[in-house]
mmCIF file with all atom_site columns, C-alpha atoms in Angstrom:
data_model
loop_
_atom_site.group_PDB
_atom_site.id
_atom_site.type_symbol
_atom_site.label_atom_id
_atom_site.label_alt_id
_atom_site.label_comp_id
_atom_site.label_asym_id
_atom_site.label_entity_id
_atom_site.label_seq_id
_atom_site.pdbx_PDB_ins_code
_atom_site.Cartn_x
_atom_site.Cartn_y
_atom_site.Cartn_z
_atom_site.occupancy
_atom_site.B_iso_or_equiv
_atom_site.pdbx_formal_charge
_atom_site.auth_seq_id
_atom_site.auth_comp_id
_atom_site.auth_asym_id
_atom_site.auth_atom_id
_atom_site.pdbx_PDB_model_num
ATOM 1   C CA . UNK S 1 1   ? 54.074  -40.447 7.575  1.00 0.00 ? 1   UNK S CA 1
ATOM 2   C CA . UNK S 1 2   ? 51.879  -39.077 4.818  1.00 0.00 ? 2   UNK S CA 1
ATOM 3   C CA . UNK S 1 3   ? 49.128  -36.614 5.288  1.00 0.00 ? 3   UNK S CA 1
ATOM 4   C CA . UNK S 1 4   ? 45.913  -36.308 3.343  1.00 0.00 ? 4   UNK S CA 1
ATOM 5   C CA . UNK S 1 5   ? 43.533  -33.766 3.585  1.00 0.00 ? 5   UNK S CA 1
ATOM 6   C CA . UNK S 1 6   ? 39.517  -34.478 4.095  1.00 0.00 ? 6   UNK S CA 1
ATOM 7   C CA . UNK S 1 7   ? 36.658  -31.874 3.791  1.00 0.00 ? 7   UNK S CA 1
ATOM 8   C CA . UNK S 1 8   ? 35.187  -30.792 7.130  1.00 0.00 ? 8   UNK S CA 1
ATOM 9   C CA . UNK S 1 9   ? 32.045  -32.938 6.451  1.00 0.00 ? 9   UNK S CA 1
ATOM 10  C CA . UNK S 1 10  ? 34.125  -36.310 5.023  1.00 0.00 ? 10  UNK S CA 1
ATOM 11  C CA . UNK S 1 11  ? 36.036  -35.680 8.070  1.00 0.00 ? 11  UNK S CA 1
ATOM 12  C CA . UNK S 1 12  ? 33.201  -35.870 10.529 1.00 0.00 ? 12  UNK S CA 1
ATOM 13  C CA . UNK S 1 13  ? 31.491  -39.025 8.403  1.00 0.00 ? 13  UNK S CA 1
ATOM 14  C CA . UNK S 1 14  ? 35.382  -40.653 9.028  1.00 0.00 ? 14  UNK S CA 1
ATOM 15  C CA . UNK S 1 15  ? 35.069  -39.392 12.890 1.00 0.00 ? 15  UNK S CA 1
ATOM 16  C CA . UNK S 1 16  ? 31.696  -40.742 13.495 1.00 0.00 ? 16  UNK S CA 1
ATOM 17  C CA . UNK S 1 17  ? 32.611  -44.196 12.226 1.00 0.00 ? 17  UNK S CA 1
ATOM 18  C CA . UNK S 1 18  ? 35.635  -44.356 14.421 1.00 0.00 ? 18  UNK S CA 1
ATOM 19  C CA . UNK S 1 19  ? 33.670  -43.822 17.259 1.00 0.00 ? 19  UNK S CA 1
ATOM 20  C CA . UNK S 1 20  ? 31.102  -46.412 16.016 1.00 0.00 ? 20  UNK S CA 1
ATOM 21  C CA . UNK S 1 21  ? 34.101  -48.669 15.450 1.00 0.00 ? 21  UNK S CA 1
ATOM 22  C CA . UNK S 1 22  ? 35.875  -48.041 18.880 1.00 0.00 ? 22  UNK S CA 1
ATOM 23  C CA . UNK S 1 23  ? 38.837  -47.493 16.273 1.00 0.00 ? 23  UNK S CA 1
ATOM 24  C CA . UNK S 1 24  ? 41.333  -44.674 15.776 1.00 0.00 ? 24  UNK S CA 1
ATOM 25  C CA . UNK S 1 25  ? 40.026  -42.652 12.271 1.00 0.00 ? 25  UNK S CA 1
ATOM 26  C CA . UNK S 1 26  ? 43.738  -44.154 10.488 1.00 0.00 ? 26  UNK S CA 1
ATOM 27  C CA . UNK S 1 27  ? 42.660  -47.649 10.960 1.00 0.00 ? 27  UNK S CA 1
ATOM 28  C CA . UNK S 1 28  ? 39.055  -47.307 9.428  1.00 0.00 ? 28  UNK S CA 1
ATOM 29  C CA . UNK S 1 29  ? 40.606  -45.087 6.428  1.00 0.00 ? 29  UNK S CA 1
ATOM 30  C CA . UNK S 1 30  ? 43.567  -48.295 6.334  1.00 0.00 ? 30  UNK S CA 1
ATOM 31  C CA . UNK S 1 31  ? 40.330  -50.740 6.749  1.00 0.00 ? 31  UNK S CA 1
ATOM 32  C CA . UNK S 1 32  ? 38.166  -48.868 3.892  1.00 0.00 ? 32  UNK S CA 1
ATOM 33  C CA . UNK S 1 33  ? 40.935  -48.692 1.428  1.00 0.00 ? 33  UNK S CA 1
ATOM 34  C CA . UNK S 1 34  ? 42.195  -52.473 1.867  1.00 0.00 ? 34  UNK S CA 1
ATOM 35  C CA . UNK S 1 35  ? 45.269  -51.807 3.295  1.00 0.00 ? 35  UNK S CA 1
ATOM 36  C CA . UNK S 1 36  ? 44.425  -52.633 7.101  1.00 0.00 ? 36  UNK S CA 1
ATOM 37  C CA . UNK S 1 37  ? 42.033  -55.595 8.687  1.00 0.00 ? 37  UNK S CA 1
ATOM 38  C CA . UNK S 1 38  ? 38.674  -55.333 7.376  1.00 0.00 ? 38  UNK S CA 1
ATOM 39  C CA . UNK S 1 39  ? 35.839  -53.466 9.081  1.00 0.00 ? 39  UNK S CA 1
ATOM 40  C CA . UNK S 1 40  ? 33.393  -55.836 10.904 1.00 0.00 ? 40  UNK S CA 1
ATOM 41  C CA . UNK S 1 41  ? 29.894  -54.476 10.623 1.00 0.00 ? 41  UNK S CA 1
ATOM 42  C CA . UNK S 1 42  ? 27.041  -53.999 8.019  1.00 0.00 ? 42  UNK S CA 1
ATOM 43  C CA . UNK S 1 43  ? 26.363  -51.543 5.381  1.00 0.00 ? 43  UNK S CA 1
ATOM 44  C CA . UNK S 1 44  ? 23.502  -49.544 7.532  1.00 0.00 ? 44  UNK S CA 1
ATOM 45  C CA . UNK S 1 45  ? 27.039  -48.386 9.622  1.00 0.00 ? 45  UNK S CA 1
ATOM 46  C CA . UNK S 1 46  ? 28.014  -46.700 6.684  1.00 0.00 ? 46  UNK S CA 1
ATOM 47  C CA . UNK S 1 47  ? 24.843  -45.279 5.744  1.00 0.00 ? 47  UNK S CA 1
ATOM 48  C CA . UNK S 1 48  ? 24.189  -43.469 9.107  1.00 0.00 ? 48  UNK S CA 1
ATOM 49  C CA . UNK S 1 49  ? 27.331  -41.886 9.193  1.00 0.00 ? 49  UNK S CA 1
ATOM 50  C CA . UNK S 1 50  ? 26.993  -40.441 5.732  1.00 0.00 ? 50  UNK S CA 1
ATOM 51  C CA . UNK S 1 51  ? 26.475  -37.087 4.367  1.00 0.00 ? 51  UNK S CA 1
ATOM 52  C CA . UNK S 1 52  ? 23.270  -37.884 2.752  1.00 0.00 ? 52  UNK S CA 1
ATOM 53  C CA . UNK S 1 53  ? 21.654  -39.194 6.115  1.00 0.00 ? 53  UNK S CA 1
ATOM 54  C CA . UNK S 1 54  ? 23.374  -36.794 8.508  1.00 0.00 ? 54  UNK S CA 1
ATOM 55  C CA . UNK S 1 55  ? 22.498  -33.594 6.169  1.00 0.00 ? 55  UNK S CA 1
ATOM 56  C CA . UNK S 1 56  ? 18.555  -34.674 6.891  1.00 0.00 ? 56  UNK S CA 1
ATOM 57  C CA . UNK S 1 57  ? 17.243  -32.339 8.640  1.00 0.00 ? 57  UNK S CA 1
ATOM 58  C CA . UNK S 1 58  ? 15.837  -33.419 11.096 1.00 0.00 ? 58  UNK S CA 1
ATOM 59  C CA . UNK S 1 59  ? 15.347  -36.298 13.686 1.00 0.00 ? 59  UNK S CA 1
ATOM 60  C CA . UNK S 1 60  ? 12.043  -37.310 12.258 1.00 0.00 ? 60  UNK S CA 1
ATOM 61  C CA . UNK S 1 61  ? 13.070  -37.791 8.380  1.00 0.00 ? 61  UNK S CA 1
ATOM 62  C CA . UNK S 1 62  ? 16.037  -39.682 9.858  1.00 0.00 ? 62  UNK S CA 1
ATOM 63  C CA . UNK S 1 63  ? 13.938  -41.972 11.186 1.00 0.00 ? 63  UNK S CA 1
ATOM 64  C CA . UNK S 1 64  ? 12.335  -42.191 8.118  1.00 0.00 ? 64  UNK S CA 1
ATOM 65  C CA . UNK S 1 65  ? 15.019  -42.460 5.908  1.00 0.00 ? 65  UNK S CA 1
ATOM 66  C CA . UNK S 1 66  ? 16.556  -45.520 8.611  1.00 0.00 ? 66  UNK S CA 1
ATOM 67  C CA . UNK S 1 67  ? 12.932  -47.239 8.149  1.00 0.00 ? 67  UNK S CA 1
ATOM 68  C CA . UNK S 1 68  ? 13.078  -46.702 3.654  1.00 0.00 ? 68  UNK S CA 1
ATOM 69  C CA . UNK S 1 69  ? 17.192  -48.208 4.143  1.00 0.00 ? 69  UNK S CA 1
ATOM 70  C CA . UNK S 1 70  ? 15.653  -51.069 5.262  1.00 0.00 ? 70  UNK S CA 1
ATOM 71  C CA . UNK S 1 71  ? 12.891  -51.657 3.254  1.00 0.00 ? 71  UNK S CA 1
ATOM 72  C CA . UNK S 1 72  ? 15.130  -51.048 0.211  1.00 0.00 ? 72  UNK S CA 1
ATOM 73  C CA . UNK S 1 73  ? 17.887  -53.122 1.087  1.00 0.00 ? 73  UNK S CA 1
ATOM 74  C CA . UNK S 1 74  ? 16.051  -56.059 2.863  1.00 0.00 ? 74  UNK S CA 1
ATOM 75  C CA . UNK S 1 75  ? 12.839  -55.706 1.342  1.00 0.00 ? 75  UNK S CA 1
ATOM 76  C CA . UNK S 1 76  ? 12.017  -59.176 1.900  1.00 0.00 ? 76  UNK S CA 1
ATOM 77  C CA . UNK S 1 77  ? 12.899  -59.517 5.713  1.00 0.00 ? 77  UNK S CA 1
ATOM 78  C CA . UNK S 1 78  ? 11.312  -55.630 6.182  1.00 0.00 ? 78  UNK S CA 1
ATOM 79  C CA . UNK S 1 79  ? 7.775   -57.193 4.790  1.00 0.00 ? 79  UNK S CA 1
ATOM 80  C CA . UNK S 1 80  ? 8.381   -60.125 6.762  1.00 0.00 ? 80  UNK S CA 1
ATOM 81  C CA . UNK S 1 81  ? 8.837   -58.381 9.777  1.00 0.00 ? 81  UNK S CA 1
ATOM 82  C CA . UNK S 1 82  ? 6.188   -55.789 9.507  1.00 0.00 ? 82  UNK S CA 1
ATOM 83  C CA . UNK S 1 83  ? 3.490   -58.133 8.270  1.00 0.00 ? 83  UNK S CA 1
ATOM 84  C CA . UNK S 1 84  ? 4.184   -60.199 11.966 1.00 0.00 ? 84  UNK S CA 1
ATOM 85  C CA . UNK S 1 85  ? 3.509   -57.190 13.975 1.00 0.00 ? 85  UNK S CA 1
ATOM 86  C CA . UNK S 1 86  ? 0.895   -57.380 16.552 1.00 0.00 ? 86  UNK S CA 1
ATOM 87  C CA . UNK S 1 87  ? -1.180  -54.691 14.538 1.00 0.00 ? 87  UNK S CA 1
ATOM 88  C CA . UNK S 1 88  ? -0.638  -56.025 11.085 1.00 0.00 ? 88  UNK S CA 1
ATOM 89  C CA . UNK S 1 89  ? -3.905  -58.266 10.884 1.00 0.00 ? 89  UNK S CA 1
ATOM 90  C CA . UNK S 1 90  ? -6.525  -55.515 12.580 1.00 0.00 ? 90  UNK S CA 1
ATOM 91  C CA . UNK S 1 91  ? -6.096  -53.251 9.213  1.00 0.00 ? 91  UNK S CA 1
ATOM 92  C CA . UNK S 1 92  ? -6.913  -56.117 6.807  1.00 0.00 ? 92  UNK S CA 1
ATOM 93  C CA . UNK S 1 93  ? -10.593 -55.371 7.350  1.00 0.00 ? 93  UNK S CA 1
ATOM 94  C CA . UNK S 1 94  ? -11.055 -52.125 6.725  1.00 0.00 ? 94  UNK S CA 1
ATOM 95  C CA . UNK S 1 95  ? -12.054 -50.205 3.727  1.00 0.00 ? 95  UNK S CA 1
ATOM 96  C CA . UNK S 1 96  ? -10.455 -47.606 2.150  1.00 0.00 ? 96  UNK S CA 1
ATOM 97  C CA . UNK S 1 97  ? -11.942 -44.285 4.332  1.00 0.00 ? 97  UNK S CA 1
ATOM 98  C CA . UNK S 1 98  ? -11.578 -46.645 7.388  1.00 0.00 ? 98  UNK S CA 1
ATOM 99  C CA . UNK S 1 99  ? -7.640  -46.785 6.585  1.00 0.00 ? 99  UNK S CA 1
ATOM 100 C CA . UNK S 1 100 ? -7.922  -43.461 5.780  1.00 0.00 ? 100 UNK S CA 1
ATOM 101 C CA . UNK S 1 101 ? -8.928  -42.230 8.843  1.00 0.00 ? 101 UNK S CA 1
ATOM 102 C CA . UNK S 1 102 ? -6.383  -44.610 11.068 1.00 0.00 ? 102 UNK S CA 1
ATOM 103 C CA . UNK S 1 103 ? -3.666  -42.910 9.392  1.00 0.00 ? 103 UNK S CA 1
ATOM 104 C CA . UNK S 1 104 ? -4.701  -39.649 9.820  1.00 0.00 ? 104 UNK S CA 1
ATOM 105 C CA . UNK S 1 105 ? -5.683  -40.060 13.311 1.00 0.00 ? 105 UNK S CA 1
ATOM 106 C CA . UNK S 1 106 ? -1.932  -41.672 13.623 1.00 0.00 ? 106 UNK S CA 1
ATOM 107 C CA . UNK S 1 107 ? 0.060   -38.767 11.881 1.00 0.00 ? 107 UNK S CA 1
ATOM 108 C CA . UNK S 1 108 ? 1.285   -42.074 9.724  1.00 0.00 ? 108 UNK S CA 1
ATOM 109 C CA . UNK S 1 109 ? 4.031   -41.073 6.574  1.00 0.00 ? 109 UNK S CA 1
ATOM 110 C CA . UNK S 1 110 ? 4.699   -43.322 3.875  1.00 0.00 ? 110 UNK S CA 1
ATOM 111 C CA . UNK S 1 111 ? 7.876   -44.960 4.421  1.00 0.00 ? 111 UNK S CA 1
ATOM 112 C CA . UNK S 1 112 ? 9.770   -43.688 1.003  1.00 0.00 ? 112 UNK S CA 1
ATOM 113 C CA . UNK S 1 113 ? 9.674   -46.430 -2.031 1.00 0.00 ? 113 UNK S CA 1
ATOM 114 C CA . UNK S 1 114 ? 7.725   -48.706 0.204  1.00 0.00 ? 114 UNK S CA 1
ATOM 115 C CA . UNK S 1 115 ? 3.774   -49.319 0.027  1.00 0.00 ? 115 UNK S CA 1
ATOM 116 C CA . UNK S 1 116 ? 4.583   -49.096 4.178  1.00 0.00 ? 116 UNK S CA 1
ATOM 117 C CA . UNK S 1 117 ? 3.652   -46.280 7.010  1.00 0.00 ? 117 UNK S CA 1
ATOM 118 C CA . UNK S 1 118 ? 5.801   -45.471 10.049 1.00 0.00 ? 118 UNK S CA 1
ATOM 119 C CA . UNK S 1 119 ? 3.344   -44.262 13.082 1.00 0.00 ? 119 UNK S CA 1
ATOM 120 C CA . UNK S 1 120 ? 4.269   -41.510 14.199 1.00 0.00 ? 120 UNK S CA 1
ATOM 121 C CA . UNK S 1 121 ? 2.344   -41.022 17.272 1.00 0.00 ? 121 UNK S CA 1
ATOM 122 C CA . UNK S 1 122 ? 4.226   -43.447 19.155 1.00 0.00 ? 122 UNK S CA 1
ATOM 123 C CA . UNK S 1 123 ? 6.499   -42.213 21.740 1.00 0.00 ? 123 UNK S CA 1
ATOM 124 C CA . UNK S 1 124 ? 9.880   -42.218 21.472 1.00 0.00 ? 124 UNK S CA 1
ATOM 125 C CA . UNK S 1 125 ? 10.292  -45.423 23.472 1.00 0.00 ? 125 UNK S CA 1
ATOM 126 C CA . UNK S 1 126 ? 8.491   -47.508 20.980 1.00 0.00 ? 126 UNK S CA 1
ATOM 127 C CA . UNK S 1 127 ? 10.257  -46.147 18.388 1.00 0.00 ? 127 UNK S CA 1
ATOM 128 C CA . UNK S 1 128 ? 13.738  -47.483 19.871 1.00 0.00 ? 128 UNK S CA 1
ATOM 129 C CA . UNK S 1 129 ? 12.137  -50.693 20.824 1.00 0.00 ? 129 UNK S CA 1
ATOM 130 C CA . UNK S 1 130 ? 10.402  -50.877 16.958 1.00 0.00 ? 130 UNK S CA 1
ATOM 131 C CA . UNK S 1 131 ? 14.450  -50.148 15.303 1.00 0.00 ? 131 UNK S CA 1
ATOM 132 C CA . UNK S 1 132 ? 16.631  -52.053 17.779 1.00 0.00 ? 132 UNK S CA 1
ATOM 133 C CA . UNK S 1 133 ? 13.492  -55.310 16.878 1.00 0.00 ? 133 UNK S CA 1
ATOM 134 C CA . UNK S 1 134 ? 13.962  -54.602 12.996 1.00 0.00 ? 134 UNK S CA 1
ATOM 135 C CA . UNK S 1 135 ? 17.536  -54.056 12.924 1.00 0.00 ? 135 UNK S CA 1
ATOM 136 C CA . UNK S 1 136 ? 18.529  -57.284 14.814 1.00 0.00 ? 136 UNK S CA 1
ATOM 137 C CA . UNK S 1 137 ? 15.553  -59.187 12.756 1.00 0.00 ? 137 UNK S CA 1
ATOM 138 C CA . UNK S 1 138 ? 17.412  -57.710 9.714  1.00 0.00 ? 138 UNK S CA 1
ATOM 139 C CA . UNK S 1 139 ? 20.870  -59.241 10.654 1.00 0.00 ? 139 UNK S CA 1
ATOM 140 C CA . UNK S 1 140 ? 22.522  -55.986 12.100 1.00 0.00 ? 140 UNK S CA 1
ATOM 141 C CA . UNK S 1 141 ? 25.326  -56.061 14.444 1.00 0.00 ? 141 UNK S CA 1
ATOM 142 C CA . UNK S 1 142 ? 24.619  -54.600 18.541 1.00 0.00 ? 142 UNK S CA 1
ATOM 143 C CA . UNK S 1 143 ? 27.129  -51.637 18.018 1.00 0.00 ? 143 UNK S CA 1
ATOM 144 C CA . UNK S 1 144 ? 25.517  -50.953 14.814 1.00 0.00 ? 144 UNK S CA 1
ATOM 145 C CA . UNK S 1 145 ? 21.886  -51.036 16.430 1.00 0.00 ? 145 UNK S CA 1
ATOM 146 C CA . UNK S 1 146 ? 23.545  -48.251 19.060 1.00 0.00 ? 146 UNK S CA 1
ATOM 147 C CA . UNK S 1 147 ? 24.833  -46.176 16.406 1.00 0.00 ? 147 UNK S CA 1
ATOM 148 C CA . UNK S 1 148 ? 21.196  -46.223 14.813 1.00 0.00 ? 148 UNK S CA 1
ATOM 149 C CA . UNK S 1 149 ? 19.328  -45.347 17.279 1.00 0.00 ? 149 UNK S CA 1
ATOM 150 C CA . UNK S 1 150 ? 21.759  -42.687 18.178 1.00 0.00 ? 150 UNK S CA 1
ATOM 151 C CA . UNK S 1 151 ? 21.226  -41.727 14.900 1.00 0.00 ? 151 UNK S CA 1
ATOM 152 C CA . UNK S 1 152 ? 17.709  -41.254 15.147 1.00 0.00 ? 152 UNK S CA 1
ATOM 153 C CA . UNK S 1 153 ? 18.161  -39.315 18.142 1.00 0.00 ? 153 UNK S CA 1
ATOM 154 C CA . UNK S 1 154 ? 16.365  -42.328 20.550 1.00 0.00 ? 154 UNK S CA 1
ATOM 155 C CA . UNK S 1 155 ? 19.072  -43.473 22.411 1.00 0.00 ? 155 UNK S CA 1
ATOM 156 C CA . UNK S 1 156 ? 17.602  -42.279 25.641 1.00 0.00 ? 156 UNK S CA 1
ATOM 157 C CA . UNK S 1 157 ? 14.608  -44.057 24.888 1.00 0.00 ? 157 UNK S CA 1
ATOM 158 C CA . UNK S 1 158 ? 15.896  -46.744 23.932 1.00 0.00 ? 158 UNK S CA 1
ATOM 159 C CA . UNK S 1 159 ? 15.994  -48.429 27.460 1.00 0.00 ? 159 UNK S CA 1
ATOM 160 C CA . UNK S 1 160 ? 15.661  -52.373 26.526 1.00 0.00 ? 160 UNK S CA 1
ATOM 161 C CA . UNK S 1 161 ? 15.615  -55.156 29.239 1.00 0.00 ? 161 UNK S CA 1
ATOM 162 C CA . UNK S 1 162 ? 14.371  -55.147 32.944 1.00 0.00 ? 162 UNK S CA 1
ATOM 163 C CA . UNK S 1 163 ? 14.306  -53.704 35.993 1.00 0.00 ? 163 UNK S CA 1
ATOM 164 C CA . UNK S 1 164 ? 14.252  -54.888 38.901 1.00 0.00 ? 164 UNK S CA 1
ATOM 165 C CA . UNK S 1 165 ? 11.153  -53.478 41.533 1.00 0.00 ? 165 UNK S CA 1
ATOM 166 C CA . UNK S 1 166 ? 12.459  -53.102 44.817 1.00 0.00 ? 166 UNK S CA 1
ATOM 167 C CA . UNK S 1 167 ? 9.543   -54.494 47.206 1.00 0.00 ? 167 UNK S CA 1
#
């Protein structure tokens, strides 16, 4: 057996996609090098497990950064997606101050390299609901979803399906 030795920071990147996997870290370095079975999954997987994204600094920019991944790597689907949102037609009619004032009131950012703005006065339930709808519109993978949202620090809120009322 051969030993290799990994930063502190490639080794928690290599950890955190283990877990994500459900896979000891040897197979995913075997699967990433082409020496073991491949790695089912998507690239966003990779990307929230990654220096650059974990080294944001805080919960809010990675939520931000998730949303510009998307736009920049399914730009199409993204525009699709947003432009079929319940809210997407009210904004068509206002002017310029009017929008103005909607995103202000909102606390909207621009979604980086996108003409798009995340809300970010919604609570942190919407927000799950909002990524786990745009991820799996996107193509992503459940365990990959999970790993996002975890990401983004929502998985608490991130409660999807129904509950039964007890009458």
């Amino acid at each position: 057996m051969k030993h290799v030795e990994l930063s502190d920071e490639a080794f928690a990147a290599l950890e955190r996609l283990a877990a994500a996997k459900n896979l000891p870290p040897s197979e995913v370095l075997a699967s990433l090098l082409g020496a073991g079975k491949p790695l089912a999954g998507d690239h966003l997987l990779f990307y929230v497990v990654s220096a650059e994204f974990t080294a944001l600094p805080n919960l809010t920019e990675r939520y931000l950064a998730l949303l510009a991944w998307a736009a920049k790597n399914y730009a199409c689907d993204f525009a699709d997606f947003i432009s079929h949102q319940e809210s997407a037609r009210r904004y068509l009619m206002l002017n310029r101050d009017e929008v103005n004032d909607v995103r202000a009131h909102n606390h909207a950012r621009q979604i980086d390299g996108t003409q798009f703005w995340a809300v970010m006065t919604i609570d942190d339930a919407t927000k799950a609901r909002f990524v786990r709808r745009l991820l799996e519109f996107i193509g992503c993978h459940d365990e990959t979803i999970v790993q996002a949202i975890k990401a983004i620090g929502l998985e608490h809120a991130a409660s999807h399906g129904f509950r039964l009322l007890a009458g």
